[in-house]
mmCIF file of C-alpha atoms and ligand atoms in Angstrom:
data_model
loop_
_atom_site.group_PDB
_atom_site.id
_atom_site.type_symbol
_atom_site.label_atom_id
_atom_site.label_comp_id
_atom_site.label_asym_id
_atom_site.label_seq_id
_atom_site.Cartn_x
_atom_site.Cartn_y
_atom_site.Cartn_z
ATOM 1 C CA MET A 1 -24.395 -18.728 6.018
ATOM 2 C CA ALA A 2 -24.603 -17.990 2.287
ATOM 3 C CA ALA A 3 -23.047 -14.679 1.297
ATOM 4 C CA ASN A 4 -26.306 -13.259 -0.066
ATOM 5 C CA GLN A 5 -28.072 -13.743 3.265
ATOM 6 C CA ARG A 6 -25.677 -11.672 5.364
ATOM 7 C CA THR A 7 -27.306 -9.184 7.700
ATOM 8 C CA PHE A 8 -25.962 -6.256 9.719
ATOM 9 C CA THR A 9 -25.967 -8.495 12.806
ATOM 10 C CA ASP A 10 -23.792 -11.087 11.021
ATOM 11 C CA VAL A 11 -21.304 -8.396 10.064
ATOM 12 C CA GLN A 12 -21.322 -7.004 13.591
ATOM 13 C CA ARG A 13 -20.584 -10.461 15.004
ATOM 14 C CA THR A 14 -17.743 -11.039 12.545
ATOM 15 C CA VAL A 15 -16.064 -7.676 13.127
ATOM 16 C CA LEU A 16 -16.447 -7.840 16.905
ATOM 17 C CA SER A 17 -14.838 -11.300 16.886
ATOM 18 C CA ALA A 18 -11.732 -9.670 15.391
ATOM 19 C CA HIS A 19 -11.489 -7.276 18.319
ATOM 20 C CA LYS A 20 -10.557 -10.290 20.425
ATOM 21 C CA GLU A 21 -7.573 -11.089 18.196
ATOM 22 C CA SER A 22 -4.450 -10.014 19.992
ATOM 23 C CA THR A 23 -1.426 -10.590 17.781
ATOM 24 C CA THR A 24 -0.760 -9.270 14.287
ATOM 25 C CA GLU A 25 -0.604 -12.893 13.111
ATOM 26 C CA ASP A 26 -4.115 -13.479 14.514
ATOM 27 C CA LYS A 27 -5.364 -10.344 12.784
ATOM 28 C CA MET A 28 -3.959 -11.481 9.449
ATOM 29 C CA SER A 29 -5.651 -14.894 9.908
ATOM 30 C CA PHE A 30 -8.892 -13.050 10.630
ATOM 31 C CA TYR A 31 -8.595 -11.105 7.354
ATOM 32 C CA ASP A 32 -7.725 -14.320 5.484
ATOM 33 C CA SER A 33 -10.923 -15.922 6.739
ATOM 34 C CA TRP A 34 -13.059 -12.798 6.161
ATOM 35 C CA SER A 35 -11.726 -12.050 2.668
ATOM 36 C CA GLU A 36 -14.542 -13.709 0.646
ATOM 37 C CA LEU A 37 -17.228 -11.769 2.530
ATOM 38 C CA TYR A 38 -15.260 -8.556 3.032
ATOM 39 C CA GLU A 39 -16.661 -6.491 0.165
ATOM 40 C CA GLN A 40 -20.238 -7.546 0.723
ATOM 41 C CA ASP A 41 -19.943 -6.856 4.451
ATOM 42 C CA MET A 42 -18.407 -3.432 3.843
ATOM 43 C CA MET A 43 -21.374 -2.600 1.604
ATOM 44 C CA ILE A 44 -23.696 -3.545 4.471
ATOM 45 C CA LEU A 45 -21.652 -1.191 6.703
ATOM 46 C CA ASP A 46 -21.948 1.520 4.031
ATOM 47 C CA TYR A 47 -18.132 1.893 4.158
ATOM 48 C CA ARG A 48 -17.416 5.112 2.290
ATOM 49 C CA ALA A 49 -13.692 5.595 2.879
ATOM 50 C CA PRO A 50 -12.421 4.417 -0.552
ATOM 51 C CA VAL A 51 -14.786 6.789 -2.388
ATOM 52 C CA MET A 52 -13.972 9.716 -0.098
ATOM 53 C CA VAL A 53 -10.212 9.173 -0.401
ATOM 54 C CA ALA A 54 -10.385 8.948 -4.208
ATOM 55 C CA GLU A 55 -12.383 12.201 -4.293
ATOM 56 C CA SER A 56 -9.884 13.906 -1.960
ATOM 57 C CA LEU A 57 -6.915 12.944 -4.120
ATOM 58 C CA ALA A 58 -8.686 13.869 -7.349
ATOM 59 C CA ALA A 59 -9.449 17.300 -5.884
ATOM 60 C CA VAL A 60 -5.729 18.101 -5.551
ATOM 61 C CA ILE A 61 -4.123 16.067 -8.368
ATOM 62 C CA HIS A 62 -5.351 17.504 -11.649
ATOM 63 C CA GLU A 63 -2.615 16.576 -14.106
ATOM 64 C CA ASP A 64 -0.989 13.361 -15.309
ATOM 65 C CA ARG A 65 -3.134 11.090 -13.159
ATOM 66 C CA ASP A 66 -2.613 8.347 -15.725
ATOM 67 C CA LYS A 67 1.159 8.560 -15.209
ATOM 68 C CA ALA A 68 1.097 8.733 -11.403
ATOM 69 C CA LEU A 69 2.476 5.641 -9.655
ATOM 70 C CA VAL A 70 0.306 4.828 -6.626
ATOM 71 C CA LEU A 71 1.237 2.573 -3.699
ATOM 72 C CA ASP A 72 -1.870 1.203 -1.964
ATOM 73 C CA VAL A 73 -0.710 0.109 1.509
ATOM 74 C CA ALA A 74 -2.982 -2.449 3.237
ATOM 75 C CA CYS A 75 -4.805 -2.622 -0.092
ATOM 76 C CA GLY A 76 -7.142 -5.430 0.981
ATOM 77 C CA THR A 77 -9.296 -6.598 -1.939
ATOM 78 C CA GLY A 78 -8.607 -3.451 -3.982
ATOM 79 C CA LEU A 79 -11.540 -1.162 -3.176
ATOM 80 C CA VAL A 80 -9.376 1.977 -3.069
ATOM 81 C CA ALA A 81 -7.616 1.370 -6.399
ATOM 82 C CA LYS A 82 -10.986 0.644 -7.994
ATOM 83 C CA GLN A 83 -12.271 4.064 -6.903
ATOM 84 C CA LEU A 84 -9.064 5.824 -7.968
ATOM 85 C CA GLN A 85 -9.435 4.261 -11.439
ATOM 86 C CA ARG A 86 -12.686 6.202 -11.850
ATOM 87 C CA PHE A 87 -10.627 9.411 -11.676
ATOM 88 C CA GLY A 88 -8.025 8.315 -14.222
ATOM 89 C CA PHE A 89 -5.328 6.766 -12.015
ATOM 90 C CA HIS A 90 -4.017 3.567 -13.621
ATOM 91 C CA ASN A 91 -0.689 2.543 -12.118
ATOM 92 C CA PHE A 92 -1.055 0.698 -8.858
ATOM 93 C CA HIS A 93 1.212 -1.341 -6.633
ATOM 94 C CA GLY A 94 -0.387 -2.976 -3.593
ATOM 95 C CA VAL A 95 0.844 -4.471 -0.319
ATOM 96 C CA ASP A 96 -1.110 -6.215 2.418
ATOM 97 C CA GLY A 97 -0.421 -8.660 5.238
ATOM 98 C CA SER A 98 -3.230 -11.050 4.290
ATOM 99 C CA GLN A 99 -2.544 -13.492 1.462
ATOM 100 C CA GLU A 100 -6.251 -14.133 0.867
ATOM 101 C CA MET A 101 -7.093 -10.427 0.617
ATOM 102 C CA LEU A 102 -4.210 -10.096 -1.856
ATOM 103 C CA GLU A 103 -5.559 -13.012 -3.955
ATOM 104 C CA LEU A 104 -8.900 -11.213 -4.309
ATOM 105 C CA ALA A 105 -7.112 -7.993 -5.245
ATOM 106 C CA ARG A 106 -5.103 -9.978 -7.829
ATOM 107 C CA SER A 107 -8.276 -11.368 -9.393
ATOM 108 C CA LYS A 108 -9.340 -7.813 -10.319
ATOM 109 C CA SER A 109 -6.253 -7.239 -12.523
ATOM 110 C CA ILE A 110 -5.971 -3.619 -11.354
ATOM 111 C CA TYR A 111 -2.528 -3.803 -9.729
ATOM 112 C CA GLN A 112 0.758 -4.131 -11.575
ATOM 113 C CA THR A 113 2.353 -5.709 -8.510
ATOM 114 C CA LEU A 114 0.960 -7.112 -5.248
ATOM 115 C CA GLN A 115 3.159 -8.154 -2.360
ATOM 116 C CA LYS A 116 2.580 -9.670 1.029
ATOM 117 C CA CYS A 117 4.003 -7.466 3.742
ATOM 118 C CA VAL A 118 3.120 -7.505 7.435
ATOM 119 C CA LEU A 119 3.523 -3.999 8.746
ATOM 120 C CA ASP A 120 4.929 -4.237 12.197
ATOM 121 C CA SER A 121 8.024 -6.232 11.585
ATOM 122 C CA GLU A 122 8.708 -5.473 7.914
ATOM 123 C CA LEU A 123 9.647 -2.330 6.040
ATOM 124 C CA LEU A 124 7.723 -1.465 2.890
ATOM 125 C CA PRO A 125 9.153 -3.438 -0.055
ATOM 126 C CA ALA A 126 9.985 -0.284 -2.032
ATOM 127 C CA SER A 127 12.923 2.032 -2.664
ATOM 128 C CA SER A 128 12.952 5.531 -1.246
ATOM 129 C CA ASP A 129 11.325 8.335 -3.307
ATOM 130 C CA SER A 130 9.451 5.896 -5.617
ATOM 131 C CA TYR A 131 5.753 6.808 -5.575
ATOM 132 C CA ASP A 132 3.754 9.839 -6.661
ATOM 133 C CA VAL A 133 0.954 8.857 -4.282
ATOM 134 C CA VAL A 134 0.908 6.588 -1.215
ATOM 135 C CA VAL A 135 -2.482 5.697 0.307
ATOM 136 C CA ILE A 136 -3.393 3.741 3.412
ATOM 137 C CA VAL A 137 -7.138 3.429 3.983
ATOM 138 C CA GLY A 138 -9.016 1.620 6.740
ATOM 139 C CA ALA A 139 -5.879 0.149 8.278
ATOM 140 C CA LEU A 140 -4.403 2.788 10.592
ATOM 141 C CA SER A 141 -6.151 1.866 13.835
ATOM 142 C CA GLY A 142 -5.485 0.041 17.092
ATOM 143 C CA GLY A 143 -4.669 -3.646 16.452
ATOM 144 C CA GLN A 144 -3.935 -3.112 12.767
ATOM 145 C CA VAL A 145 -1.083 -1.119 11.238
ATOM 146 C CA PRO A 146 1.017 0.683 13.897
ATOM 147 C CA PHE A 147 1.481 4.444 13.458
ATOM 148 C CA ALA A 148 5.237 3.781 13.563
ATOM 149 C CA ILE A 149 4.803 3.034 9.845
ATOM 150 C CA LEU A 150 4.450 6.753 9.010
ATOM 151 C CA PRO A 151 8.163 7.396 8.356
ATOM 152 C CA GLU A 152 8.051 4.429 5.949
ATOM 153 C CA LEU A 153 5.077 5.928 4.073
ATOM 154 C CA HIS A 154 7.049 9.168 3.831
ATOM 155 C CA ARG A 155 10.278 7.418 2.763
ATOM 156 C CA VAL A 156 8.787 5.651 -0.268
ATOM 157 C CA THR A 157 6.931 8.770 -1.506
ATOM 158 C CA LYS A 158 8.622 10.921 -4.161
ATOM 159 C CA ARG A 159 9.588 14.477 -3.202
ATOM 160 C CA GLY A 160 6.497 16.572 -3.893
ATOM 161 C CA GLY A 161 4.328 13.423 -3.874
ATOM 162 C CA PHE A 162 1.194 12.872 -1.786
ATOM 163 C CA VAL A 163 0.534 10.697 1.257
ATOM 164 C CA CYS A 164 -3.119 10.026 2.095
ATOM 165 C CA MET A 165 -3.979 8.342 5.401
ATOM 166 C CA THR A 166 -7.236 7.593 7.185
ATOM 167 C CA THR A 167 -8.306 6.629 10.652
ATOM 168 C CA ARG A 168 -11.617 6.117 12.429
ATOM 169 C CA SER A 169 -12.868 8.531 15.073
ATOM 170 C CA ASN A 170 -15.010 6.147 17.151
ATOM 171 C CA THR A 171 -14.564 5.958 20.906
ATOM 172 C CA SER A 172 -12.345 2.868 21.004
ATOM 173 C CA ASN A 173 -9.913 4.379 18.478
ATOM 174 C CA GLN A 174 -9.482 7.752 20.221
ATOM 175 C CA LEU A 175 -6.131 6.984 21.865
ATOM 176 C CA TYR A 176 -4.650 5.574 18.642
ATOM 177 C CA LYS A 177 -5.965 8.583 16.695
ATOM 178 C CA LYS A 178 -4.388 11.017 19.147
ATOM 179 C CA GLN A 179 -1.019 9.251 18.912
ATOM 180 C CA LEU A 180 -1.256 9.070 15.124
ATOM 181 C CA GLN A 181 -1.962 12.809 14.886
ATOM 182 C CA ALA A 182 0.964 13.577 17.188
ATOM 183 C CA VAL A 183 3.331 11.728 14.816
ATOM 184 C CA ILE A 184 1.807 13.415 11.740
ATOM 185 C CA GLU A 185 2.209 16.849 13.332
ATOM 186 C CA GLU A 186 5.743 16.172 14.521
ATOM 187 C CA MET A 187 6.729 15.186 10.973
ATOM 188 C CA GLU A 188 5.112 18.398 9.737
ATOM 189 C CA GLN A 189 7.028 20.493 12.291
ATOM 190 C CA ASN A 190 10.246 18.769 11.213
ATOM 191 C CA GLY A 191 9.606 19.887 7.636
ATOM 192 C CA LEU A 192 9.156 16.373 6.251
ATOM 193 C CA TRP A 193 5.747 17.103 4.737
ATOM 194 C CA GLU A 194 3.123 19.828 4.541
ATOM 195 C CA ARG A 195 -0.534 19.547 5.345
ATOM 196 C CA ILE A 196 -2.819 19.807 2.328
ATOM 197 C CA THR A 197 -6.178 18.918 3.918
ATOM 198 C CA VAL A 198 -7.486 17.191 7.016
ATOM 199 C CA GLN A 199 -11.113 16.235 6.499
ATOM 200 C CA GLU A 200 -13.514 14.991 9.142
ATOM 201 C CA ILE A 201 -16.101 12.702 7.540
ATOM 202 C CA GLU A 202 -19.231 12.318 9.625
ATOM 203 C CA HIS A 203 -20.674 9.244 7.922
ATOM 204 C CA TRP A 204 -17.595 7.040 7.628
ATOM 205 C CA GLU A 205 -19.297 3.680 8.155
ATOM 206 C CA LYS A 206 -22.046 2.200 10.282
ATOM 207 C CA ALA A 207 -21.145 1.739 13.940
ATOM 208 C CA ILE A 208 -20.364 -1.808 15.033
ATOM 209 C CA ALA A 209 -19.751 -1.647 18.773
ATOM 210 C CA GLU A 210 -22.929 -2.150 20.770
ATOM 211 C CA CYS A 211 -22.416 1.105 22.668
ATOM 212 C CA GLU A 212 -22.323 3.000 19.361
ATOM 213 C CA ALA A 213 -24.712 1.019 17.141
ATOM 214 C CA GLU A 214 -28.469 1.039 17.174
ATOM 215 C CA GLN A 215 -29.573 -1.657 14.747
ATOM 216 C CA GLY A 216 -27.085 -0.395 12.182
ATOM 217 C CA SER A 217 -28.627 3.048 12.017
ATOM 218 C CA THR A 218 -25.769 5.016 13.621
ATOM 219 C CA TYR A 219 -22.566 6.004 11.840
ATOM 220 C CA ILE A 220 -19.071 6.542 13.184
ATOM 221 C CA SER A 221 -16.939 9.339 11.797
ATOM 222 C CA GLY A 222 -13.465 9.156 10.289
ATOM 223 C CA THR A 223 -10.621 11.418 9.218
ATOM 224 C CA ILE A 224 -8.663 11.741 5.968
ATOM 225 C CA TYR A 225 -5.167 13.252 6.280
ATOM 226 C CA LEU A 226 -3.655 14.425 3.004
ATOM 227 C CA TYR A 227 -0.007 15.526 3.131
ATOM 228 C CA ARG A 228 2.603 16.464 0.554
ATOM 229 C CA LYS A 229 6.213 15.388 0.962
ATOM 230 C CA SER A 230 8.674 18.279 1.027
ATOM 231 C CA ARG A 231 10.797 18.809 -2.068
ATOM 232 C CA ASN A 232 14.042 19.480 -0.179
HETATM 233 C C1 SAM B 1 -10.329 -2.740 6.726
HETATM 234 S S1 SAM B 1 -9.236 -3.466 5.567
HETATM 235 C C2 SAM B 1 -9.003 -2.122 4.436
HETATM 236 C C3 SAM B 1 -8.634 -2.617 3.053
HETATM 237 C C4 SAM B 1 -8.691 -1.542 1.980
HETATM 238 N N1 SAM B 1 -7.647 -0.548 2.185
HETATM 239 C C5 SAM B 1 -10.051 -0.911 1.970
HETATM 240 O O1 SAM B 1 -10.179 0.274 2.317
HETATM 241 O O2 SAM B 1 -11.004 -1.634 1.613
HETATM 242 C C6 SAM B 1 -7.705 -3.498 6.435
HETATM 243 C C7 SAM B 1 -6.603 -4.180 5.640
HETATM 244 O O3 SAM B 1 -5.383 -3.949 6.334
HETATM 245 C C8 SAM B 1 -4.639 -5.142 6.345
HETATM 246 N N2 SAM B 1 -3.801 -5.087 7.555
HETATM 247 C C9 SAM B 1 -4.214 -4.904 8.838
HETATM 248 N N3 SAM B 1 -3.153 -4.876 9.662
HETATM 249 C C10 SAM B 1 -2.049 -5.056 8.878
HETATM 250 C C11 SAM B 1 -0.656 -5.124 9.141
HETATM 251 N N4 SAM B 1 -0.147 -4.991 10.386
HETATM 252 N N5 SAM B 1 0.190 -5.329 8.092
HETATM 253 C C12 SAM B 1 -0.283 -5.444 6.834
HETATM 254 N N6 SAM B 1 -1.589 -5.387 6.522
HETATM 255 C C13 SAM B 1 -2.468 -5.188 7.534
HETATM 256 C C14 SAM B 1 -5.659 -6.262 6.385
HETATM 257 O O4 SAM B 1 -5.143 -7.469 5.895
HETATM 258 C C15 SAM B 1 -6.776 -5.689 5.512
HETATM 259 O O5 SAM B 1 -6.636 -6.084 4.180
#
């Protein structure tokens, strides 16, 4: 089907087909094959996470945005960096497990570096204490990036830098979300980072699963976790 004829039902079919993928390798192949339609399909889903995350970060980072070095983890085609640019952020490094998503991100000439990195077997390709801001948007959920990555996100962030993470709050992601929050809170209790804001966003994107969607008119909610790495 031509890209300009995509409907909500087409998007629903595509995304639900990915739920059948079992291994990380399968999931990366799914993103490779979806890459060309990804942005158009996310517009059909009214996916608001990149805008909301950029607004959240801009609300707490007021100075030297142009100097801040940002790592966009699971950057996909670059939607998050594009939104952050609107607020004056300019220095982006990106990593993702899908080569085709990375190629689309590369074509936008927003990122200074882009690297392929599959996050379940590999560590982030970055030194410790390197980034002013680390973001991971739309990728912390069951079957995608495991929450075991959180210490890695923390490791590569500079002391006093920000880590911004999102997850979806729909029914099928509840267990993952609970486990993710437990790790975030444990790291907070251990003094690794402090909570800046945790925002529940009611209209995250249109619901896909049949039990949650009514002809694309129902939204699922999502959460943005913004933390600051301790200075000591
Ligand atoms: C829903 S997209 C989000 C992309 C972008 N952050 C955005 O908000 O538009 C999820 C991205 O995570 C990547 N991804 C999923 N699981 C991954 C994993 N285990 N390792 C690396 N990348 C992964 C996919 O390739 C895809 O580009």
